[in-house]
Tab-separated table of C-alpha atoms in Angstrom:
chain	number	residue	atom	x	y	z
V	1199	MET	CA	-0.064	21.154	11.633
V	1200	THR	CA	-3.713	20.957	10.477
V	1201	VAL	CA	-5.707	17.785	10.503
V	1202	THR	CA	-9.508	18.301	10.318
V	1203	ALA	CA	-12.286	15.631	10.339
V	1204	ASP	CA	-15.319	18.014	10.630
V	1205	GLY	CA	-16.315	21.622	10.591
V	1206	PRO	CA	-15.940	24.176	7.653
V	1207	LEU	CA	-13.144	24.170	5.155
V	1208	PRO	CA	-10.792	27.128	4.621
V	1209	SER	CA	-12.185	29.692	2.328
V	1210	LYS	CA	-8.652	30.781	0.997
V	1211	PRO	CA	-7.808	29.031	-2.256
V	1212	TYR	CA	-5.092	26.356	-2.064
V	1213	ASP	CA	-2.322	26.284	-4.593
V	1214	VAL	CA	-2.750	22.544	-5.042
V	1215	THR	CA	-5.304	20.035	-3.628
V	1216	VAL	CA	-4.761	16.271	-3.824
V	1217	VAL	CA	-7.924	14.217	-3.869
V	1218	GLY	CA	-7.464	10.851	-2.225
V	1219	ALA	CA	-5.279	9.962	0.751
V	1220	GLY	CA	-4.187	6.515	-0.354
V	1221	VAL	CA	-0.427	5.764	-0.475
V	1222	VAL	CA	-0.065	7.542	-3.845
V	1223	GLY	CA	-1.951	10.660	-2.824
V	1224	CYS	CA	-0.004	10.876	0.529
V	1225	ALA	CA	3.185	10.460	-1.371
V	1226	ILE	CA	2.178	13.417	-3.824
V	1227	ALA	CA	1.243	15.608	-0.758
V	1228	ARG	CA	4.509	14.890	0.839
V	1229	GLU	CA	6.471	15.597	-2.238
V	1230	LEU	CA	4.573	19.027	-2.628
V	1231	ALA	CA	5.445	19.783	0.924
V	1232	ARG	CA	9.115	20.074	-0.081
V	1233	HIS	CA	8.048	23.360	-1.664
V	1234	PRO	CA	7.366	25.690	1.336
V	1235	GLY	CA	5.835	28.376	-0.734
V	1236	LEU	CA	2.868	26.231	-1.771
V	1237	ARG	CA	-0.427	26.016	0.112
V	1238	VAL	CA	-1.482	22.298	-0.100
V	1239	ALA	CA	-4.504	20.415	0.849
V	1240	LEU	CA	-4.888	16.666	0.884
V	1241	VAL	CA	-8.560	15.503	1.120
V	1242	GLU	CA	-10.001	12.117	1.875
V	1243	ALA	CA	-13.516	10.907	1.810
V	1244	GLN	CA	-13.015	8.385	4.541
V	1245	ASP	CA	-11.935	9.015	8.262
V	1246	ASP	CA	-8.214	8.012	7.794
V	1247	VAL	CA	-5.460	7.755	5.411
V	1248	GLY	CA	-4.852	4.502	3.452
V	1249	GLN	CA	-8.449	3.411	3.852
V	1250	GLY	CA	-8.902	1.914	0.315
V	1251	THR	CA	-6.745	-0.141	-1.827
V	1252	SER	CA	-3.704	0.801	0.294
V	1253	LYS	CA	-4.844	-1.034	3.392
V	1254	ALA	CA	-5.532	-4.251	1.682
V	1255	ASN	CA	-2.787	-5.341	-0.733
V	1256	THR	CA	-0.028	-8.103	-0.756
V	1257	ALA	CA	2.554	-5.721	0.865
V	1258	ILE	CA	5.321	-6.431	-1.593
V	1259	LEU	CA	8.012	-3.985	-2.563
V	1260	HIS	CA	8.537	-4.948	-6.118
V	1261	THR	CA	11.668	-4.685	-8.295
V	1262	GLY	CA	9.502	-4.287	-11.471
V	1263	PHE	CA	11.324	-7.096	-13.071
V	1264	ASP	CA	8.114	-8.305	-14.830
V	1265	ALA	CA	6.580	-4.834	-15.808
V	1266	HIS	CA	5.996	-4.186	-19.426
V	1267	PRO	CA	9.281	-2.656	-20.686
V	1268	GLY	CA	9.162	0.908	-21.904
V	1269	THR	CA	5.930	1.786	-19.906
V	1270	LEU	CA	5.632	4.547	-17.470
V	1271	GLU	CA	4.812	2.000	-14.837
V	1272	ALA	CA	7.979	-0.035	-15.592
V	1273	ARG	CA	10.067	3.215	-15.009
V	1274	LEU	CA	8.175	4.352	-11.973
V	1275	VAL	CA	8.334	1.029	-10.332
V	1276	ARG	CA	12.114	0.666	-10.938
V	1277	ASP	CA	12.760	4.143	-9.497
V	1278	GLY	CA	10.096	3.879	-6.741
V	1279	SER	CA	11.654	0.665	-5.567
V	1280	ARG	CA	14.917	2.171	-4.875
V	1281	LEU	CA	13.392	5.370	-3.409
V	1282	LEU	CA	11.133	3.498	-1.023
V	1283	ALA	CA	13.756	1.096	0.180
V	1284	ALA	CA	15.914	4.124	1.223
V	1285	TYR	CA	12.824	5.932	2.667
V	1286	ALA	CA	11.970	2.871	4.752
V	1287	ALA	CA	15.491	2.778	6.209
V	1288	GLU	CA	15.299	6.333	7.203
V	1289	SER	CA	11.805	6.330	8.537
V	1290	GLY	CA	11.695	3.020	10.508
V	1291	ILE	CA	9.328	1.259	8.033
V	1292	PRO	CA	9.951	-2.595	8.149
V	1293	VAL	CA	11.320	-4.211	4.942
V	1294	GLU	CA	12.664	-7.664	4.611
V	1295	PRO	CA	14.469	-8.453	1.384
V	1296	VAL	CA	13.448	-12.112	1.206
V	1297	GLY	CA	13.633	-12.429	-2.531
V	1298	ALA	CA	11.107	-14.201	-4.846
V	1299	LEU	CA	10.918	-17.416	-6.763
V	1300	LEU	CA	8.697	-17.431	-9.944
V	1301	VAL	CA	7.729	-21.057	-9.941
V	1302	ALA	CA	6.750	-23.111	-13.142
V	1303	TRP	CA	4.402	-25.928	-12.651
V	1304	ASP	CA	4.048	-27.101	-16.291
V	1305	GLU	CA	6.002	-27.036	-19.502
V	1306	GLU	CA	4.199	-23.946	-20.798
V	1307	GLN	CA	5.157	-22.000	-17.726
V	1308	LEU	CA	8.704	-23.266	-17.809
V	1309	ALA	CA	9.013	-22.184	-21.411
V	1310	ALA	CA	7.939	-18.641	-20.342
V	1311	LEU	CA	10.775	-18.217	-17.765
V	1312	PRO	CA	13.592	-17.246	-20.251
V	1313	ARG	CA	11.371	-14.579	-21.636
V	1314	LEU	CA	10.697	-13.252	-18.225
V	1315	ALA	CA	14.342	-13.197	-17.449
V	1316	GLU	CA	15.132	-11.312	-20.653
V	1317	GLN	CA	12.105	-8.927	-19.765
V	1318	ALA	CA	13.835	-8.361	-16.314
V	1319	VAL	CA	17.018	-7.426	-17.997
V	1320	ARG	CA	15.221	-4.946	-20.170
V	1321	ASN	CA	13.849	-3.426	-16.975
V	1322	GLY	CA	17.347	-3.160	-15.506
V	1323	HIS	CA	17.259	-6.105	-13.268
V	1324	ARG	CA	20.273	-8.431	-14.144
V	1325	THR	CA	20.263	-10.528	-10.912
V	1326	THR	CA	17.580	-12.896	-11.859
V	1327	ARG	CA	18.711	-16.517	-12.517
V	1328	PRO	CA	17.047	-19.775	-13.584
V	1329	LEU	CA	16.867	-22.618	-10.980
V	1330	GLU	CA	16.609	-26.322	-11.740
V	1331	PRO	CA	14.337	-28.486	-9.417
V	1332	PRO	CA	17.195	-29.713	-7.148
V	1333	GLU	CA	18.310	-26.082	-6.260
V	1334	LEU	CA	14.748	-24.976	-6.051
V	1335	TYR	CA	13.741	-27.543	-3.408
V	1336	THR	CA	16.946	-26.963	-1.562
V	1337	LEU	CA	15.867	-23.238	-1.278
V	1338	GLU	CA	12.233	-24.033	-0.585
V	1339	PRO	CA	12.012	-27.557	0.890
V	1340	ARG	CA	8.289	-27.391	1.671
V	1341	LEU	CA	7.278	-26.349	-1.834
V	1342	GLY	CA	4.654	-28.689	-3.386
V	1343	PRO	CA	5.862	-31.508	-5.479
V	1344	GLY	CA	6.107	-31.270	-9.281
V	1345	ALA	CA	7.705	-27.908	-9.876
V	1346	LEU	CA	9.681	-27.958	-13.058
V	1347	GLY	CA	11.928	-24.928	-12.334
V	1348	ALA	CA	11.887	-21.365	-11.280
V	1349	LEU	CA	13.331	-17.886	-11.856
V	1350	HIS	CA	15.091	-16.420	-8.834
V	1351	VAL	CA	14.362	-12.618	-8.211
V	1352	PRO	CA	16.588	-11.791	-5.226
V	1353	GLY	CA	15.495	-8.074	-5.038
V	1354	GLU	CA	11.854	-8.654	-4.096
V	1355	SER	CA	11.114	-7.661	-0.613
V	1356	ILE	CA	8.125	-7.605	1.805
V	1357	VAL	CA	7.229	-4.172	3.522
V	1358	CYS	CA	4.513	-2.644	5.829
V	1359	PRO	CA	1.962	-0.729	3.671
V	1360	TRP	CA	0.202	0.761	6.525
V	1361	THR	CA	3.274	2.551	8.085
V	1362	THR	CA	4.276	3.631	4.540
V	1363	THR	CA	1.158	5.409	3.936
V	1364	LEU	CA	1.081	6.950	7.436
V	1365	ALA	CA	4.675	8.091	7.222
V	1366	TYR	CA	4.047	10.024	4.076
V	1367	ALA	CA	0.948	11.762	5.483
V	1368	THR	CA	2.731	12.538	8.707
V	1369	GLN	CA	5.717	14.050	7.083
V	1370	ALA	CA	3.390	16.053	4.761
V	1371	VAL	CA	1.387	17.504	7.775
V	1372	HIS	CA	4.504	18.237	9.567
V	1373	HIS	CA	5.619	20.427	6.683
V	1374	GLY	CA	2.460	22.311	6.355
V	1375	VAL	CA	0.009	20.281	4.279
V	1376	ASP	CA	-3.574	20.491	5.518
V	1377	LEU	CA	-5.250	17.065	5.742
V	1378	HIS	CA	-8.944	17.148	5.552
V	1379	LEU	CA	-10.624	13.788	6.358
V	1380	ASP	CA	-14.308	12.686	6.025
V	1381	CYS	CA	-14.308	15.172	3.115
V	1382	ARG	CA	-15.892	13.413	0.147
V	1383	VAL	CA	-15.413	15.479	-3.100
V	1384	ASP	CA	-18.677	15.338	-5.168
V	1385	ARG	CA	-17.785	17.578	-8.048
V	1386	ALA	CA	-15.209	20.075	-9.369
V	1387	ASP	CA	-16.317	23.278	-11.190
V	1388	PRO	CA	-14.307	26.034	-12.765
V	1389	ARG	CA	-14.609	29.378	-10.977
V	1390	ASP	CA	-12.596	32.504	-11.755
V	1391	GLY	CA	-9.362	30.614	-12.410
V	1392	THR	CA	-9.756	28.135	-9.622
V	1393	HIS	CA	-11.391	24.782	-9.218
V	1394	GLU	CA	-14.429	24.980	-6.796
V	1395	LEU	CA	-14.776	21.525	-5.110
V	1396	THR	CA	-18.124	20.652	-3.632
V	1397	THR	CA	-17.441	18.390	-0.822
V	1398	SER	CA	-19.422	16.648	2.035
V	1399	ARG	CA	-18.008	19.406	4.315
V	1400	GLY	CA	-18.810	22.601	2.102
V	1401	THR	CA	-16.729	24.227	-0.678
V	1402	LEU	CA	-13.020	24.058	-1.112
V	1403	ARG	CA	-11.303	26.199	-3.718
V	1404	THR	CA	-7.929	25.361	-5.448
V	1405	ARG	CA	-5.837	26.628	-8.166
V	1406	HIS	CA	-4.301	23.295	-9.205
V	1407	LEU	CA	-5.996	19.871	-8.803
V	1408	VAL	CA	-4.625	16.325	-8.545
V	1409	ASN	CA	-6.954	13.238	-8.871
V	1410	ALA	CA	-5.540	10.410	-6.877
V	1411	ALA	CA	-8.989	9.199	-6.119
V	1412	GLY	CA	-8.043	5.471	-6.707
V	1413	LEU	CA	-11.187	3.228	-7.520
V	1414	HIS	CA	-13.112	6.563	-8.227
V	1415	ALA	CA	-10.384	8.357	-10.330
V	1416	ASP	CA	-12.468	7.641	-13.656
V	1417	THR	CA	-15.690	9.092	-12.227
V	1418	PHE	CA	-13.813	12.108	-11.089
V	1419	ASP	CA	-12.020	12.399	-14.397
V	1420	ARG	CA	-15.348	12.292	-16.382
V	1421	GLY	CA	-16.685	15.118	-14.253
V	1422	LEU	CA	-13.943	17.253	-15.706
V	1423	GLY	CA	-14.717	16.168	-19.239
V	1424	HIS	CA	-12.152	13.283	-19.859
V	1425	HIS	CA	-13.266	9.852	-20.949
V	1426	THR	CA	-9.950	8.067	-21.374
V	1427	PHE	CA	-10.222	5.095	-19.062
V	1428	THR	CA	-12.668	3.137	-16.940
V	1429	VAL	CA	-11.797	1.684	-13.533
V	1430	THR	CA	-13.075	-1.972	-13.105
V	1431	PRO	CA	-12.650	-2.925	-9.446
V	1432	ARG	CA	-10.543	-6.206	-9.335
V	1433	ARG	CA	-11.155	-7.871	-5.953
V	1434	GLY	CA	-8.329	-9.687	-4.331
V	1435	GLN	CA	-9.149	-12.020	-1.541
V	1436	LEU	CA	-6.401	-13.065	0.705
V	1437	ILE	CA	-5.968	-15.604	3.551
V	1438	VAL	CA	-3.681	-14.661	6.536
V	1439	PHE	CA	-2.049	-17.691	8.309
V	1440	ASP	CA	-0.875	-17.728	11.738
V	1441	LYS	CA	2.720	-16.926	12.795
V	1442	PHE	CA	3.402	-20.720	13.275
V	1443	ALA	CA	3.358	-20.962	9.601
V	1444	ARG	CA	6.213	-18.589	8.986
V	1445	ASP	CA	8.937	-21.180	8.944
V	1446	LEU	CA	7.256	-23.022	6.039
V	1447	VAL	CA	8.366	-20.335	3.507
V	1448	ARG	CA	11.587	-18.421	2.863
V	1449	HIS	CA	10.819	-16.440	-0.276
V	1450	ILE	CA	7.819	-14.913	-1.966
V	1451	LEU	CA	6.404	-17.785	-4.107
V	1452	LEU	CA	5.128	-16.250	-7.367
V	1453	PRO	CA	3.198	-18.052	-10.229
V	1454	VAL	CA	3.919	-17.195	-13.893
V	1455	PRO	CA	1.887	-14.040	-14.484
V	1456	THR	CA	-1.135	-13.795	-16.647
V	1457	ALA	CA	-3.251	-10.948	-18.222
V	1458	LEU	CA	-5.252	-10.748	-14.999
V	1459	GLY	CA	-2.161	-10.012	-12.705
V	1460	LYS	CA	0.506	-11.856	-10.908
V	1461	GLY	CA	-1.763	-14.805	-9.842
V	1462	VAL	CA	-1.960	-16.387	-6.570
V	1463	LEU	CA	1.158	-16.295	-4.411
V	1464	VAL	CA	2.358	-17.389	-1.005
V	1465	ALA	CA	4.319	-14.675	0.806
V	1466	PRO	CA	5.659	-14.136	4.421
V	1467	THR	CA	4.683	-10.704	5.768
V	1468	VAL	CA	6.711	-8.318	7.920
V	1469	TYR	CA	4.359	-8.976	10.731
V	1470	GLY	CA	5.355	-12.782	10.872
V	1471	ASN	CA	2.419	-14.119	9.075
V	1472	VAL	CA	2.065	-15.875	5.777
V	1473	LEU	CA	-0.356	-14.625	3.093
V	1474	LEU	CA	-2.136	-16.833	0.439
V	1475	GLY	CA	-3.635	-14.902	-2.465
V	1476	PRO	CA	-5.026	-12.822	-4.177
V	1477	THR	CA	-7.813	-13.762	-6.318
V	1478	ALA	CA	-8.526	-11.609	-9.412
V	1479	GLU	CA	-12.131	-11.026	-9.706
V	1480	ASP	CA	-13.491	-8.206	-11.887
V	1481	LEU	CA	-16.544	-6.697	-10.537
V	1482	ASP	CA	-18.962	-3.738	-10.945
V	1483	ASP	CA	-19.222	-2.802	-7.333
V	1484	LYS	CA	-16.576	-0.498	-6.087
V	1485	ARG	CA	-17.591	-1.357	-2.481
V	1486	ALA	CA	-17.385	-5.055	-2.743
V	1487	THR	CA	-14.679	-5.900	-0.288
V	1488	MET	CA	-16.194	-8.937	1.271
V	1489	SER	CA	-14.695	-12.369	1.184
V	1490	THR	CA	-16.611	-15.233	-0.524
V	1491	ALA	CA	-16.777	-19.029	0.080
V	1492	GLU	CA	-15.804	-19.643	-3.493
V	1493	GLY	CA	-12.894	-17.209	-3.514
V	1494	LEU	CA	-11.355	-18.782	-0.388
V	1495	ALA	CA	-11.991	-22.282	-1.602
V	1496	LEU	CA	-9.989	-21.294	-4.782
V	1497	LEU	CA	-7.092	-19.919	-2.697
V	1498	ARG	CA	-6.977	-23.133	-0.590
V	1499	GLU	CA	-6.901	-25.241	-3.761
V	1500	LYS	CA	-4.068	-23.058	-5.183
V	1501	GLY	CA	-2.207	-23.162	-1.878
V	1502	ARG	CA	-2.277	-26.841	-1.447
V	1503	ARG	CA	-0.380	-27.206	-4.763
V	1504	ILE	CA	2.234	-24.472	-3.912
V	1505	LEU	CA	2.950	-25.329	-0.158
V	1506	PRO	CA	0.785	-28.196	0.954
V	1507	ALA	CA	1.727	-27.929	4.674
V	1508	LEU	CA	0.355	-24.368	4.751
V	1509	LEU	CA	-3.078	-25.704	4.638
V	1510	ASP	CA	-2.688	-27.519	7.981
V	1511	GLU	CA	-1.958	-24.226	9.629
V	1512	GLU	CA	-4.324	-21.953	11.552
V	1513	VAL	CA	-6.065	-19.045	9.766
V	1514	THR	CA	-5.671	-15.882	11.497
V	1515	ALA	CA	-7.905	-13.704	9.184
V	1516	VAL	CA	-9.189	-13.295	5.760
V	1517	TYR	CA	-9.613	-9.943	3.886
V	1518	ALA	CA	-10.217	-8.622	0.362
V	1519	GLY	CA	-9.027	-5.447	-1.366
V	1520	LEU	CA	-10.088	-3.803	-4.693
V	1521	ARG	CA	-7.456	-2.809	-7.289
V	1522	ALA	CA	-8.106	-0.077	-9.745
V	1523	ALA	CA	-7.809	-2.107	-12.960
V	1524	THR	CA	-8.339	-0.414	-16.418
V	1525	GLU	CA	-8.596	-1.539	-19.971
V	1526	HIS	CA	-4.959	-0.251	-20.409
V	1527	ASP	CA	-1.649	-2.035	-19.724
V	1528	ASP	CA	-0.126	1.059	-18.022
V	1529	TYR	CA	-0.832	3.864	-15.503
V	1530	ARG	CA	-3.065	6.582	-16.520
V	1531	ILE	CA	-1.232	9.582	-15.404
V	1532	THR	CA	-2.043	12.640	-17.607
V	1533	ALA	CA	-1.464	16.461	-17.272
V	1534	HIS	CA	-4.501	18.701	-18.531
V	1535	PRO	CA	-2.641	22.129	-18.546
V	1536	GLU	CA	-5.678	23.936	-19.747
V	1537	GLN	CA	-7.400	22.925	-16.633
V	1538	ALA	CA	-4.510	23.080	-14.268
V	1539	TYR	CA	-5.338	19.337	-13.468
V	1540	VAL	CA	-3.460	16.050	-13.358
V	1541	THR	CA	-5.036	12.594	-13.428
V	1542	VAL	CA	-3.369	9.874	-11.480
V	1543	GLY	CA	-5.414	6.862	-12.460
V	1544	GLY	CA	-5.154	3.145	-13.055
V	1545	ILE	CA	-2.556	2.625	-10.346
V	1546	ARG	CA	-2.690	-1.142	-9.668
V	1547	SER	CA	-0.989	-3.245	-7.022
V	1548	THR	CA	2.483	-1.753	-7.987
V	1549	GLY	CA	1.357	1.607	-6.602
V	1550	LEU	CA	2.838	1.062	-3.230
V	1551	THR	CA	6.269	0.393	-4.773
V	1552	ALA	CA	6.063	3.214	-7.226
V	1553	SER	CA	4.517	5.749	-4.872
V	1554	LEU	CA	7.532	8.103	-4.403
V	1555	ALA	CA	8.412	7.973	-7.999
V	1556	ILE	CA	4.840	8.780	-9.034
V	1557	ALA	CA	4.833	11.783	-6.660
V	1558	ALA	CA	8.057	13.206	-8.325
V	1559	HIS	CA	6.494	12.622	-11.770
V	1560	VAL	CA	3.192	14.195	-10.958
V	1561	THR	CA	4.892	17.202	-9.339
V	1562	GLY	CA	6.781	17.687	-12.528
V	1563	LEU	CA	3.530	17.645	-14.551
V	1564	LEU	CA	1.982	20.222	-12.266
V	1565	ALA	CA	5.039	22.499	-12.973
V	1566	GLY	CA	4.251	21.854	-16.620
V	1567	CYS	CA	0.671	22.981	-15.986
V	1568	GLY	CA	1.801	26.429	-14.689
V	1569	LEU	CA	2.395	25.778	-10.981
V	1570	ASP	CA	5.267	27.829	-9.703
V	1571	LEU	CA	6.944	25.387	-7.358
V	1572	GLY	CA	9.436	27.881	-5.914
V	1573	PRO	CA	12.510	26.693	-4.072
V	1574	ALA	CA	12.615	23.102	-2.694
V	1575	ARG	CA	13.766	21.978	0.649
V	1576	ASP	CA	14.835	18.755	2.349
V	1577	LEU	CA	12.117	17.555	4.761
V	1578	GLU	CA	12.828	16.732	8.296
V	1579	PRO	CA	12.898	12.918	8.592
V	1580	VAL	CA	10.037	11.242	10.273
V	1581	ARG	CA	10.645	8.149	12.540
V	1582	MET	CA	7.619	5.645	12.609
V	1583	PRO	CA	7.065	2.873	15.153
V	1584	ASN	CA	8.526	-0.268	13.533
V	1585	LEU	CA	5.857	-2.934	13.390
V	1586	GLY	CA	8.029	-5.670	11.895
V	1587	GLU	CA	8.258	-9.139	13.615
V	1588	ALA	CA	12.058	-9.182	12.637
V	1589	PHE	CA	12.881	-6.158	14.483
V	1590	PRO	CA	12.898	-5.363	18.280
V	1591	ARG	CA	9.461	-4.469	19.623
V	1592	PRO	CA	9.124	-1.966	22.595
V	1593	CYS	CA	8.398	-4.757	24.982
V	1594	GLN	CA	11.744	-6.248	24.111
V	1595	ARG	CA	13.833	-3.192	24.720
V	1596	PRO	CA	14.928	-2.899	28.318
V	1597	GLU	CA	16.237	0.685	27.996
V	1598	LEU	CA	12.905	1.805	26.673
V	1599	ILE	CA	11.010	0.152	29.356
V	1600	ALA	CA	13.337	1.605	32.097
V	1601	ALA	CA	12.584	5.157	30.878
V	1602	ASP	CA	8.731	4.641	30.420
V	1603	PRO	CA	7.280	1.451	32.028
V	1604	GLU	CA	4.236	1.801	29.727
V	1605	TYR	CA	6.312	0.157	27.101
V	1606	GLY	CA	6.619	-2.886	29.373
V	1607	THR	CA	2.886	-3.353	29.899
V	1608	LEU	CA	1.243	-5.546	27.366
V	1609	VAL	CA	-2.404	-4.892	26.179
V	1610	CYS	CA	-2.414	-7.214	22.980
V	1611	HIS	CA	-0.474	-10.188	23.988
V	1612	CYS	CA	-0.827	-11.956	20.506
V	1613	GLU	CA	0.937	-9.152	18.715
V	1614	ARG	CA	2.948	-8.031	21.965
V	1615	VAL	CA	1.488	-4.377	21.769
V	1616	THR	CA	2.064	-2.312	24.881
V	1617	ARG	CA	0.126	0.526	26.551
V	1618	GLY	CA	2.960	2.922	25.556
V	1619	GLU	CA	2.509	2.224	21.801
V	1620	ILE	CA	-1.229	2.628	21.921
V	1621	ARG	CA	-0.866	5.806	23.905
V	1622	ASP	CA	1.722	7.190	21.323
V	1623	ALA	CA	-0.523	6.190	18.438
V	1624	LEU	CA	-3.662	8.067	20.026
V	1625	ALA	CA	-1.650	11.045	20.582
V	1626	GLY	CA	0.025	11.127	17.035
V	1627	PRO	CA	-0.159	13.937	14.599
V	1628	ILE	CA	-2.712	11.942	12.585
V	1629	PRO	CA	-4.322	9.988	15.356
V	1630	PRO	CA	-6.697	7.016	14.517
V	1631	ARG	CA	-10.478	7.809	14.474
V	1632	GLY	CA	-11.404	4.078	14.807
V	1633	LEU	CA	-10.145	0.784	16.153
V	1634	ASP	CA	-9.153	-0.307	12.671
V	1635	GLY	CA	-6.942	2.741	12.290
V	1636	LEU	CA	-5.440	1.978	15.787
V	1637	ARG	CA	-4.763	-1.543	14.662
V	1638	ARG	CA	-2.852	-0.443	11.543
V	1639	ARG	CA	-0.715	1.845	13.683
V	1640	THR	CA	0.124	-0.694	16.328
V	1641	ARG	CA	-1.014	-4.152	15.359
V	1642	ALA	CA	-3.229	-4.212	18.341
V	1643	GLY	CA	-6.126	-6.733	17.667
V	1644	ALA	CA	-4.494	-8.122	14.449
V	1645	GLY	CA	-3.197	-11.384	16.064
V	1646	ARG	CA	-4.418	-14.936	16.232
V	1647	CYS	CA	-7.401	-14.101	18.612
V	1648	GLN	CA	-8.398	-11.029	16.493
V	1649	GLY	CA	-9.079	-9.019	19.598
V	1650	PHE	CA	-11.133	-11.559	21.554
V	1651	HIS	CA	-8.995	-11.060	24.602
V	1652	CYS	CA	-7.550	-7.623	24.261
V	1653	GLY	CA	-10.503	-5.885	22.442
V	1654	ALA	CA	-12.232	-4.469	25.576
V	1655	ALA	CA	-8.936	-3.113	26.976
V	1656	VAL	CA	-7.960	-1.516	23.556
V	1657	ARG	CA	-11.480	0.083	23.155
V	1658	ALA	CA	-11.194	1.357	26.835
V	1659	LEU	CA	-7.799	3.077	25.926
V	1660	PHE	CA	-9.102	4.297	22.591
V	1661	GLU	CA	-12.260	5.829	24.440
V	1662	GLU	CA	-10.133	7.357	27.290
V	1663	ALA	CA	-8.063	9.307	24.856
V	1664	GLY	CA	-11.314	10.763	23.489
V	1665	ALA	CA	-10.540	9.379	19.998
């Protein structure tokens, strides 16, 4: 296994290099790892996998019922949803099939529901059904007054995005992919039948290149002479409510979608919280991940209509993520055979759901670009720590504690994280290089006190491990 975060890069050319270790880039690297004859590199500008859009989304495993029929996105979301559900069950990634309710609050929205139901059928989803107000309020008794009806989408689920990205990367590394962190790619130049990548850690050469750079995919694409899309960072601010709010909502509560996205929703999380958001703000700054007073006020106004009692609950955290919106209504996944290069751009909020299907699609495009994949193999399964609140945590498993008392020693009481879990994360194949990375691997510090009580102890364990 090779995971580097400093020092020189290998001088021997790779067969394929994937730029960007978000959920999609990690999924592509994992898929390429199925072909043992390939030398594959996964390079990431930041110090951990999943540091961009992948760590700050709404954590929903979509069915794709509302995708534009006939688009590449619709197909990949449909296929990816099935693939990720199976992969999560195999890998210990928490998923809860809570279902969704697409709620109509006025006559115009109500009139749109039959069209959305028909669209769902065209996308292969035949289980949606309309709800009249009496049944809707039976299913969601705390829903705000005045809803005129809803579309029930039973297949929508909630999932852990942090563990998903890490699972892909871990499995890729276990099977020979080299992961190079803190390795920003500044440019790519053709050199003797290869791409010569100029990075913050020196030169890296590769025969085939995949651009999975997320918010920066358009800039990377232009550097290789392509001007087919522009990424406009679309900020989504969200409010995380305390676990005491969890009993207020039973489903993902969706608004009728608009051109800007799916709108403001209320959704439970696999960690036991409730999310309110996101906003949809088109910006110029690809680093503007701060929350704003105006954005949070807007969310509270929307939330008061959807689930009034939610606004009486304590807020655990707020955060914001940037989605890679473009001027197109579909993913921008394009092969350039003459350059042995594949662009994977415009992957919006559905990228988590579609990730495994995107990976298979991109691998096929690489083969069309002349990459000799060679024989394929089944990958050894990876088993990740299950961070879901609906599943037994280590501190609740007597047999685990009997075998190793460290799993019975709580460090983070809000999230019930033990010394054993923190130790395992710090010794993992892709260890965290900061406390944020440790939080995503264990939930330590993510609870209602936000690390006020456990922060010093968590940091001490982090430093003791030499991380």
